[in-house]
Amino acid sequence: MLDKIEKELAPYKKELINHKLYENIKTIEDIKIFMEQHVFAVWDFMSLVKKLQIDLTNTSIPWTPTKYPLAGRLINEIVWGEETDLDKDNIPMSHFEMYLNSMKDINANTQSIEKLINEINKGVTISDAIQKLNIPDQVKQFVNFSFSTINENKTHTIASVFTFGREDLLPDLFLRLLEQFKNEHPHTLDNLIYYFKRHIELDGDEHGPMALNMISELCGSDKIKWNESIYSAKQALQMRINLWNSINLKIKENL
């Protein structure tokens, strides 16, 4: 069934990897536009991870062993890496906070994402908090899709969205673009380049296969679960395409 998923998702992944967005990112201003929308995907990724940690490990007291040791190991490793990593100066922080600091380095606008965090800290629901923001509809739809998936409470579909809609969809081309800009703007992009390199390093060759094994473990021989996982993965990738379209349109408007 994993072969079937990969085959059905191939057109979506091809569209993302070959997206015109990468050709149109040519200046630091374009990077700002990219980050101001992409930061919401960086942020909501952690809620998918934490929901999987709740479902696949035991976070209750008294503790008992998990039914999913393989999947639990993967999620705990990712939580460790994403929530409490070390930045380039060896300061503990989440990857989201690294990204936010990278935005500030290039004077990208962080008001919308910071307002979202503040609203949530005040107890506002995610749907109400998102609705208040002056951000593109595609960004709102992206975040709302993630949380609607979480709220459906189907671990296999959450795992599918997590596995197939992740940041490894950014091609090497993007990192090469950042390296090119680094030469033109010394030190300005150091934190951002470190963020992406660290992300790639942590994903490595181990987490990808482990995530696929997690999908297999959760779906087993249940055809309904496999079909739901495929459908959710397609939705996740389409949401990513829509987000890329939104960023690309903004960059073109800014020319």
PDB file of C-alpha atoms in Angstrom:
ATOM      1  CA  MET A   1       0.000   0.000   0.000  1.00  0.00           C
ATOM      2  CA  LEU A   2       2.921   2.358   0.555  1.00  0.00           C
ATOM      3  CA  ASP A   3       3.771   1.977  -3.128  1.00  0.00           C
ATOM      4  CA  LYS A   4       0.220   2.988  -3.978  1.00  0.00           C
ATOM      5  CA  ILE A   5       0.471   6.093  -1.784  1.00  0.00           C
ATOM      6  CA  GLU A   6       3.767   7.129  -3.379  1.00  0.00           C
ATOM      7  CA  LYS A   7       2.341   6.629  -6.859  1.00  0.00           C
ATOM      8  CA  GLU A   8      -0.809   8.634  -6.156  1.00  0.00           C
ATOM      9  CA  LEU A   9       1.122  11.445  -4.477  1.00  0.00           C
ATOM     10  CA  ALA A  10       3.792  11.683  -7.184  1.00  0.00           C
ATOM     11  CA  PRO A  11       1.976  14.335  -9.307  1.00  0.00           C
ATOM     12  CA  TYR A  12       1.482  16.583  -6.264  1.00  0.00           C
ATOM     13  CA  LYS A  13       5.121  16.267  -5.211  1.00  0.00           C
ATOM     14  CA  LYS A  14       6.287  16.940  -8.768  1.00  0.00           C
ATOM     15  CA  GLU A  15       4.207  20.111  -8.892  1.00  0.00           C
ATOM     16  CA  LEU A  16       5.723  21.306  -5.616  1.00  0.00           C
ATOM     17  CA  ILE A  17       9.327  20.511  -6.469  1.00  0.00           C
ATOM     18  CA  ASN A  18       8.997  22.203  -9.882  1.00  0.00           C
ATOM     19  CA  HIS A  19       6.923  25.128  -8.671  1.00  0.00           C
ATOM     20  CA  LYS A  20       7.543  28.483 -10.371  1.00  0.00           C
ATOM     21  CA  LEU A  21       7.950  30.018  -6.915  1.00  0.00           C
ATOM     22  CA  TYR A  22      11.624  29.046  -6.799  1.00  0.00           C
ATOM     23  CA  GLU A  23      12.377  30.797 -10.085  1.00  0.00           C
ATOM     24  CA  ASN A  24      10.772  33.992  -8.811  1.00  0.00           C
ATOM     25  CA  ILE A  25      12.674  34.239  -5.525  1.00  0.00           C
ATOM     26  CA  LYS A  26      15.452  36.626  -6.557  1.00  0.00           C
ATOM     27  CA  THR A  27      15.879  39.155  -3.748  1.00  0.00           C
ATOM     28  CA  ILE A  28      15.855  39.447   0.031  1.00  0.00           C
ATOM     29  CA  GLU A  29      12.424  41.094  -0.318  1.00  0.00           C
ATOM     30  CA  ASP A  30      11.183  37.893  -1.963  1.00  0.00           C
ATOM     31  CA  ILE A  31      12.590  35.855   0.929  1.00  0.00           C
ATOM     32  CA  LYS A  32      10.681  38.109   3.330  1.00  0.00           C
ATOM     33  CA  ILE A  33       7.423  37.481   1.457  1.00  0.00           C
ATOM     34  CA  PHE A  34       8.102  33.745   1.497  1.00  0.00           C
ATOM     35  CA  MET A  35       8.815  33.640   5.224  1.00  0.00           C
ATOM     36  CA  GLU A  36       5.867  35.821   6.225  1.00  0.00           C
ATOM     37  CA  GLN A  37       3.482  33.177   4.877  1.00  0.00           C
ATOM     38  CA  HIS A  38       5.578  30.038   5.321  1.00  0.00           C
ATOM     39  CA  VAL A  39       6.069  30.710   9.040  1.00  0.00           C
ATOM     40  CA  PHE A  40       2.505  29.533   9.659  1.00  0.00           C
ATOM     41  CA  ALA A  41       3.387  26.120   8.209  1.00  0.00           C
ATOM     42  CA  VAL A  42       6.494  26.007  10.418  1.00  0.00           C
ATOM     43  CA  TRP A  43       4.316  26.804  13.420  1.00  0.00           C
ATOM     44  CA  ASP A  44       1.370  24.434  12.870  1.00  0.00           C
ATOM     45  CA  PHE A  45       3.702  21.510  12.128  1.00  0.00           C
ATOM     46  CA  MET A  46       4.430  21.283  15.855  1.00  0.00           C
ATOM     47  CA  SER A  47       0.755  20.818  16.721  1.00  0.00           C
ATOM     48  CA  LEU A  48       0.627  17.811  14.391  1.00  0.00           C
ATOM     49  CA  VAL A  49       3.744  16.438  16.083  1.00  0.00           C
ATOM     50  CA  LYS A  50       2.424  17.009  19.607  1.00  0.00           C
ATOM     51  CA  LYS A  51      -0.915  15.396  18.788  1.00  0.00           C
ATOM     52  CA  LEU A  52       0.962  12.335  17.520  1.00  0.00           C
ATOM     53  CA  GLN A  53       3.028  12.315  20.703  1.00  0.00           C
ATOM     54  CA  ILE A  54      -0.177  12.275  22.750  1.00  0.00           C
ATOM     55  CA  ASP A  55      -1.642   9.457  20.634  1.00  0.00           C
ATOM     56  CA  LEU A  56       1.455   7.296  20.183  1.00  0.00           C
ATOM     57  CA  THR A  57       3.275   7.618  23.499  1.00  0.00           C
ATOM     58  CA  ASN A  58       1.960   7.543  27.034  1.00  0.00           C
ATOM     59  CA  THR A  59       1.730  11.044  28.488  1.00  0.00           C
ATOM     60  CA  SER A  60      -0.624  10.100  31.337  1.00  0.00           C
ATOM     61  CA  ILE A  61       0.099   9.303  34.982  1.00  0.00           C
ATOM     62  CA  PRO A  62       0.541   6.524  36.085  1.00  0.00           C
ATOM     63  CA  TRP A  63       2.625   5.630  33.029  1.00  0.00           C
ATOM     64  CA  THR A  64       2.214   2.356  31.128  1.00  0.00           C
ATOM     65  CA  PRO A  65       4.091   1.155  28.012  1.00  0.00           C
ATOM     66  CA  THR A  66       2.925   2.421  24.636  1.00  0.00           C
ATOM     67  CA  LYS A  67       1.286   0.129  22.084  1.00  0.00           C
ATOM     68  CA  TYR A  68       3.369   1.802  19.363  1.00  0.00           C
ATOM     69  CA  PRO A  69       7.061   1.709  20.398  1.00  0.00           C
ATOM     70  CA  LEU A  70       8.412   2.247  16.860  1.00  0.00           C
ATOM     71  CA  ALA A  71       6.118   5.182  16.118  1.00  0.00           C
ATOM     72  CA  GLY A  72       6.588   6.524  19.646  1.00  0.00           C
ATOM     73  CA  ARG A  73      10.364   6.541  19.228  1.00  0.00           C
ATOM     74  CA  LEU A  74      10.081   8.499  15.982  1.00  0.00           C
ATOM     75  CA  ILE A  75       7.751  11.100  17.457  1.00  0.00           C
ATOM     76  CA  ASN A  76       9.793  11.532  20.639  1.00  0.00           C
ATOM     77  CA  GLU A  77      12.937  12.052  18.545  1.00  0.00           C
ATOM     78  CA  ILE A  78      11.183  14.648  16.422  1.00  0.00           C
ATOM     79  CA  VAL A  79       9.759  16.452  19.459  1.00  0.00           C
ATOM     80  CA  TRP A  80      13.256  16.578  20.962  1.00  0.00           C
ATOM     81  CA  GLY A  81      14.689  17.957  17.742  1.00  0.00           C
ATOM     82  CA  GLU A  82      11.904  20.370  16.841  1.00  0.00           C
ATOM     83  CA  GLU A  83      10.867  21.699  20.253  1.00  0.00           C
ATOM     84  CA  THR A  84      14.159  21.859  22.177  1.00  0.00           C
ATOM     85  CA  ASP A  85      17.009  21.975  19.671  1.00  0.00           C
ATOM     86  CA  LEU A  86      20.120  24.184  19.911  1.00  0.00           C
ATOM     87  CA  ASP A  87      20.447  27.199  17.660  1.00  0.00           C
ATOM     88  CA  LYS A  88      23.745  28.139  15.994  1.00  0.00           C
ATOM     89  CA  ASP A  89      24.886  29.769  19.251  1.00  0.00           C
ATOM     90  CA  ASN A  90      24.008  26.645  21.287  1.00  0.00           C
ATOM     91  CA  ILE A  91      20.965  28.274  22.876  1.00  0.00           C
ATOM     92  CA  PRO A  92      18.057  25.828  23.432  1.00  0.00           C
ATOM     93  CA  MET A  93      14.943  26.767  21.476  1.00  0.00           C
ATOM     94  CA  SER A  94      12.342  25.362  19.117  1.00  0.00           C
ATOM     95  CA  HIS A  95      12.771  25.403  15.356  1.00  0.00           C
ATOM     96  CA  PHE A  96       9.802  27.741  15.186  1.00  0.00           C
ATOM     97  CA  GLU A  97      11.644  30.237  17.386  1.00  0.00           C
ATOM     98  CA  MET A  98      14.754  29.849  15.221  1.00  0.00           C
ATOM     99  CA  TYR A  99      12.638  30.658  12.189  1.00  0.00           C
ATOM    100  CA  LEU A 100      11.090  33.675  13.910  1.00  0.00           C
ATOM    101  CA  ASN A 101      14.559  34.984  14.793  1.00  0.00           C
ATOM    102  CA  SER A 102      15.601  34.450  11.170  1.00  0.00           C
ATOM    103  CA  MET A 103      12.658  36.567  10.050  1.00  0.00           C
ATOM    104  CA  LYS A 104      13.711  39.357  12.385  1.00  0.00           C
ATOM    105  CA  ASP A 105      17.269  39.194  11.011  1.00  0.00           C
ATOM    106  CA  ILE A 106      15.995  40.293   7.595  1.00  0.00           C
ATOM    107  CA  ASN A 107      13.271  42.614   8.934  1.00  0.00           C
ATOM    108  CA  ALA A 108      10.440  40.372   7.753  1.00  0.00           C
ATOM    109  CA  ASN A 109       7.055  41.183   9.287  1.00  0.00           C
ATOM    110  CA  THR A 110       6.371  38.931  12.289  1.00  0.00           C
ATOM    111  CA  GLN A 111       3.302  40.776  13.576  1.00  0.00           C
ATOM    112  CA  SER A 112       0.715  38.311  12.244  1.00  0.00           C
ATOM    113  CA  ILE A 113       2.303  35.150  13.602  1.00  0.00           C
ATOM    114  CA  GLU A 114       3.092  36.845  16.933  1.00  0.00           C
ATOM    115  CA  LYS A 115      -0.501  38.065  17.169  1.00  0.00           C
ATOM    116  CA  LEU A 116      -1.676  34.487  16.595  1.00  0.00           C
ATOM    117  CA  ILE A 117       0.525  33.201  19.421  1.00  0.00           C
ATOM    118  CA  ASN A 118      -0.680  35.974  21.741  1.00  0.00           C
ATOM    119  CA  GLU A 119      -4.344  35.284  20.966  1.00  0.00           C
ATOM    120  CA  ILE A 120      -3.901  31.566  21.658  1.00  0.00           C
ATOM    121  CA  ASN A 121      -2.098  32.338  24.924  1.00  0.00           C
ATOM    122  CA  LYS A 122      -5.133  34.426  25.924  1.00  0.00           C
ATOM    123  CA  GLY A 123      -7.407  31.417  25.367  1.00  0.00           C
ATOM    124  CA  VAL A 124      -8.824  32.353  21.959  1.00  0.00           C
ATOM    125  CA  THR A 125      -9.662  29.305  19.811  1.00  0.00           C
ATOM    126  CA  ILE A 126      -7.398  28.637  16.850  1.00  0.00           C
ATOM    127  CA  SER A 127     -10.228  29.184  14.346  1.00  0.00           C
ATOM    128  CA  ASP A 128     -11.154  32.553  15.881  1.00  0.00           C
ATOM    129  CA  ALA A 129      -7.515  33.607  16.207  1.00  0.00           C
ATOM    130  CA  ILE A 130      -6.776  32.776  12.563  1.00  0.00           C
ATOM    131  CA  GLN A 131      -9.888  34.584  11.383  1.00  0.00           C
ATOM    132  CA  LYS A 132      -8.708  37.803  13.061  1.00  0.00           C
ATOM    133  CA  LEU A 133      -5.452  37.890  11.103  1.00  0.00           C
ATOM    134  CA  ASN A 134      -4.848  39.971   7.991  1.00  0.00           C
ATOM    135  CA  ILE A 135      -3.176  37.164   6.037  1.00  0.00           C
ATOM    136  CA  PRO A 136      -3.969  35.490   2.684  1.00  0.00           C
ATOM    137  CA  ASP A 137      -6.904  33.075   2.597  1.00  0.00           C
ATOM    138  CA  GLN A 138      -4.588  30.271   1.463  1.00  0.00           C
ATOM    139  CA  VAL A 139      -2.582  30.621   4.672  1.00  0.00           C
ATOM    140  CA  LYS A 140      -5.742  30.520   6.776  1.00  0.00           C
ATOM    141  CA  GLN A 141      -6.948  27.454   4.865  1.00  0.00           C
ATOM    142  CA  PHE A 142      -3.579  25.748   5.355  1.00  0.00           C
ATOM    143  CA  VAL A 143      -3.676  26.184   9.134  1.00  0.00           C
ATOM    144  CA  ASN A 144      -7.380  25.369   9.401  1.00  0.00           C
ATOM    145  CA  PHE A 145      -6.804  22.139   7.470  1.00  0.00           C
ATOM    146  CA  SER A 146      -4.069  21.067   9.887  1.00  0.00           C
ATOM    147  CA  PHE A 147      -6.280  21.638  12.908  1.00  0.00           C
ATOM    148  CA  SER A 148      -9.364  20.087  11.321  1.00  0.00           C
ATOM    149  CA  THR A 149      -7.224  16.981  10.735  1.00  0.00           C
ATOM    150  CA  ILE A 150      -6.110  17.055  14.382  1.00  0.00           C
ATOM    151  CA  ASN A 151      -9.686  17.534  15.603  1.00  0.00           C
ATOM    152  CA  GLU A 152     -10.960  14.557  13.594  1.00  0.00           C
ATOM    153  CA  ASN A 153      -8.855  12.533  16.043  1.00  0.00           C
ATOM    154  CA  LYS A 154      -7.836   9.843  13.560  1.00  0.00           C
ATOM    155  CA  THR A 155      -4.220   9.059  14.344  1.00  0.00           C
ATOM    156  CA  HIS A 156      -3.548   7.459  10.956  1.00  0.00           C
ATOM    157  CA  THR A 157      -4.686  10.536   8.989  1.00  0.00           C
ATOM    158  CA  ILE A 158      -2.750  12.890  11.285  1.00  0.00           C
ATOM    159  CA  ALA A 159       0.312  10.707  10.729  1.00  0.00           C
ATOM    160  CA  SER A 160      -0.268  10.827   6.979  1.00  0.00           C
ATOM    161  CA  VAL A 161      -0.511  14.622   6.883  1.00  0.00           C
ATOM    162  CA  PHE A 162       2.608  14.805   9.071  1.00  0.00           C
ATOM    163  CA  THR A 163       4.552  12.315   6.945  1.00  0.00           C
ATOM    164  CA  PHE A 164       3.686  13.464   3.446  1.00  0.00           C
ATOM    165  CA  GLY A 165       3.255  17.225   3.948  1.00  0.00           C
ATOM    166  CA  ARG A 166       6.558  17.969   5.666  1.00  0.00           C
ATOM    167  CA  GLU A 167       9.353  20.459   5.023  1.00  0.00           C
ATOM    168  CA  ASP A 168      11.476  17.998   3.057  1.00  0.00           C
ATOM    169  CA  LEU A 169       9.367  19.089   0.094  1.00  0.00           C
ATOM    170  CA  LEU A 170      11.646  22.131  -0.176  1.00  0.00           C
ATOM    171  CA  PRO A 171      14.182  21.247  -2.885  1.00  0.00           C
ATOM    172  CA  ASP A 172      17.943  21.703  -2.625  1.00  0.00           C
ATOM    173  CA  LEU A 173      17.476  24.609  -5.002  1.00  0.00           C
ATOM    174  CA  PHE A 174      15.988  26.668  -2.182  1.00  0.00           C
ATOM    175  CA  LEU A 175      19.020  26.182   0.047  1.00  0.00           C
ATOM    176  CA  ARG A 176      21.305  27.079  -2.867  1.00  0.00           C
ATOM    177  CA  LEU A 177      19.332  30.298  -3.320  1.00  0.00           C
ATOM    178  CA  LEU A 178      19.886  31.181   0.330  1.00  0.00           C
ATOM    179  CA  GLU A 179      23.597  30.464   0.035  1.00  0.00           C
ATOM    180  CA  GLN A 180      23.734  32.788  -2.975  1.00  0.00           C
ATOM    181  CA  PHE A 181      21.973  35.572  -1.066  1.00  0.00           C
ATOM    182  CA  LYS A 182      24.335  35.012   1.851  1.00  0.00           C
ATOM    183  CA  ASN A 183      27.246  36.170  -0.293  1.00  0.00           C
ATOM    184  CA  GLU A 184      25.357  39.353  -1.106  1.00  0.00           C
ATOM    185  CA  HIS A 185      24.202  39.937   2.483  1.00  0.00           C
ATOM    186  CA  PRO A 186      26.871  38.620   4.887  1.00  0.00           C
ATOM    187  CA  HIS A 187      25.539  37.261   8.222  1.00  0.00           C
ATOM    188  CA  THR A 188      21.943  38.383   7.541  1.00  0.00           C
ATOM    189  CA  LEU A 189      20.843  34.871   6.545  1.00  0.00           C
ATOM    190  CA  ASP A 190      23.065  32.858   8.883  1.00  0.00           C
ATOM    191  CA  ASN A 191      20.219  31.862  11.212  1.00  0.00           C
ATOM    192  CA  LEU A 192      17.885  30.950   8.349  1.00  0.00           C
ATOM    193  CA  ILE A 193      20.480  28.804   6.589  1.00  0.00           C
ATOM    194  CA  TYR A 194      21.298  27.110   9.899  1.00  0.00           C
ATOM    195  CA  TYR A 195      17.571  26.419  10.410  1.00  0.00           C
ATOM    196  CA  PHE A 196      17.179  24.659   7.061  1.00  0.00           C
ATOM    197  CA  LYS A 197      20.440  22.747   7.343  1.00  0.00           C
ATOM    198  CA  ARG A 198      19.534  21.608  10.861  1.00  0.00           C
ATOM    199  CA  HIS A 199      16.096  20.546   9.674  1.00  0.00           C
ATOM    200  CA  ILE A 200      17.616  18.459   6.876  1.00  0.00           C
ATOM    201  CA  GLU A 201      20.204  16.993   9.241  1.00  0.00           C
ATOM    202  CA  LEU A 202      17.611  15.897  11.799  1.00  0.00           C
ATOM    203  CA  ASP A 203      15.306  14.390   9.181  1.00  0.00           C
ATOM    204  CA  GLY A 204      18.274  12.538   7.706  1.00  0.00           C
ATOM    205  CA  ASP A 205      17.869   9.092   6.232  1.00  0.00           C
ATOM    206  CA  GLU A 206      16.278   7.588   9.344  1.00  0.00           C
ATOM    207  CA  HIS A 207      13.121   9.569  10.029  1.00  0.00           C
ATOM    208  CA  GLY A 208      11.672   9.164   6.517  1.00  0.00           C
ATOM    209  CA  PRO A 209      11.607   5.340   6.580  1.00  0.00           C
ATOM    210  CA  MET A 210      10.464   5.391  10.220  1.00  0.00           C
ATOM    211  CA  ALA A 211       7.543   7.660   9.299  1.00  0.00           C
ATOM    212  CA  LEU A 212       6.505   5.274   6.514  1.00  0.00           C
ATOM    213  CA  ASN A 213       6.701   2.357   8.942  1.00  0.00           C
ATOM    214  CA  MET A 214       4.500   4.376  11.318  1.00  0.00           C
ATOM    215  CA  ILE A 215       1.843   4.691   8.597  1.00  0.00           C
ATOM    216  CA  SER A 216       1.998   0.946   7.964  1.00  0.00           C
ATOM    217  CA  GLU A 217       1.742   0.182  11.678  1.00  0.00           C
ATOM    218  CA  LEU A 218      -1.269   2.463  12.140  1.00  0.00           C
ATOM    219  CA  CYS A 219      -3.174   1.331   9.043  1.00  0.00           C
ATOM    220  CA  GLY A 220      -2.304  -2.366   9.181  1.00  0.00           C
ATOM    221  CA  SER A 221      -4.623  -4.332   6.916  1.00  0.00           C
ATOM    222  CA  ASP A 222      -7.501  -1.863   7.231  1.00  0.00           C
ATOM    223  CA  LYS A 223      -8.330  -0.671   3.707  1.00  0.00           C
ATOM    224  CA  ILE A 224     -10.511   2.170   5.011  1.00  0.00           C
ATOM    225  CA  LYS A 225      -7.590   3.562   7.017  1.00  0.00           C
ATOM    226  CA  TRP A 226      -5.269   3.278   4.026  1.00  0.00           C
ATOM    227  CA  ASN A 227      -7.745   5.106   1.786  1.00  0.00           C
ATOM    228  CA  GLU A 228      -8.300   7.801   4.387  1.00  0.00           C
ATOM    229  CA  SER A 229      -4.540   8.216   4.736  1.00  0.00           C
ATOM    230  CA  ILE A 230      -4.109   8.606   0.978  1.00  0.00           C
ATOM    231  CA  TYR A 231      -6.937  11.130   0.800  1.00  0.00           C
ATOM    232  CA  SER A 232      -5.526  13.167   3.704  1.00  0.00           C
ATOM    233  CA  ALA A 233      -2.037  13.139   2.199  1.00  0.00           C
ATOM    234  CA  LYS A 234      -3.406  14.461  -1.101  1.00  0.00           C
ATOM    235  CA  GLN A 235      -5.257  17.214   0.738  1.00  0.00           C
ATOM    236  CA  ALA A 236      -2.104  18.150   2.660  1.00  0.00           C
ATOM    237  CA  LEU A 237      -0.054  18.410  -0.512  1.00  0.00           C
ATOM    238  CA  GLN A 238      -2.760  20.410  -2.275  1.00  0.00           C
ATOM    239  CA  MET A 239      -2.818  22.809   0.673  1.00  0.00           C
ATOM    240  CA  ARG A 240       0.950  23.180   0.320  1.00  0.00           C
ATOM    241  CA  ILE A 241       0.570  23.852  -3.417  1.00  0.00           C
ATOM    242  CA  ASN A 242      -2.069  26.484  -2.657  1.00  0.00           C
ATOM    243  CA  LEU A 243       0.272  28.090  -0.130  1.00  0.00           C
ATOM    244  CA  TRP A 244       3.108  28.147  -2.678  1.00  0.00           C
ATOM    245  CA  ASN A 245       0.703  29.695  -5.222  1.00  0.00           C
ATOM    246  CA  SER A 246      -0.198  32.405  -2.718  1.00  0.00           C
ATOM    247  CA  ILE A 247       3.448  33.232  -1.979  1.00  0.00           C
ATOM    248  CA  ASN A 248       4.327  33.207  -5.666  1.00  0.00           C
ATOM    249  CA  LEU A 249       1.456  35.579  -6.489  1.00  0.00           C
ATOM    250  CA  LYS A 250       2.549  37.995  -3.773  1.00  0.00           C
ATOM    251  CA  ILE A 251       6.125  37.980  -5.064  1.00  0.00           C
ATOM    252  CA  LYS A 252       4.967  38.647  -8.615  1.00  0.00           C
ATOM    253  CA  GLU A 253       2.752  41.492  -7.411  1.00  0.00           C
ATOM    254  CA  ASN A 254       5.766  42.975  -5.648  1.00  0.00           C
ATOM    255  CA  LEU A 255       7.891  43.187  -8.806  1.00  0.00           C
TER     256      LEU A 255
END
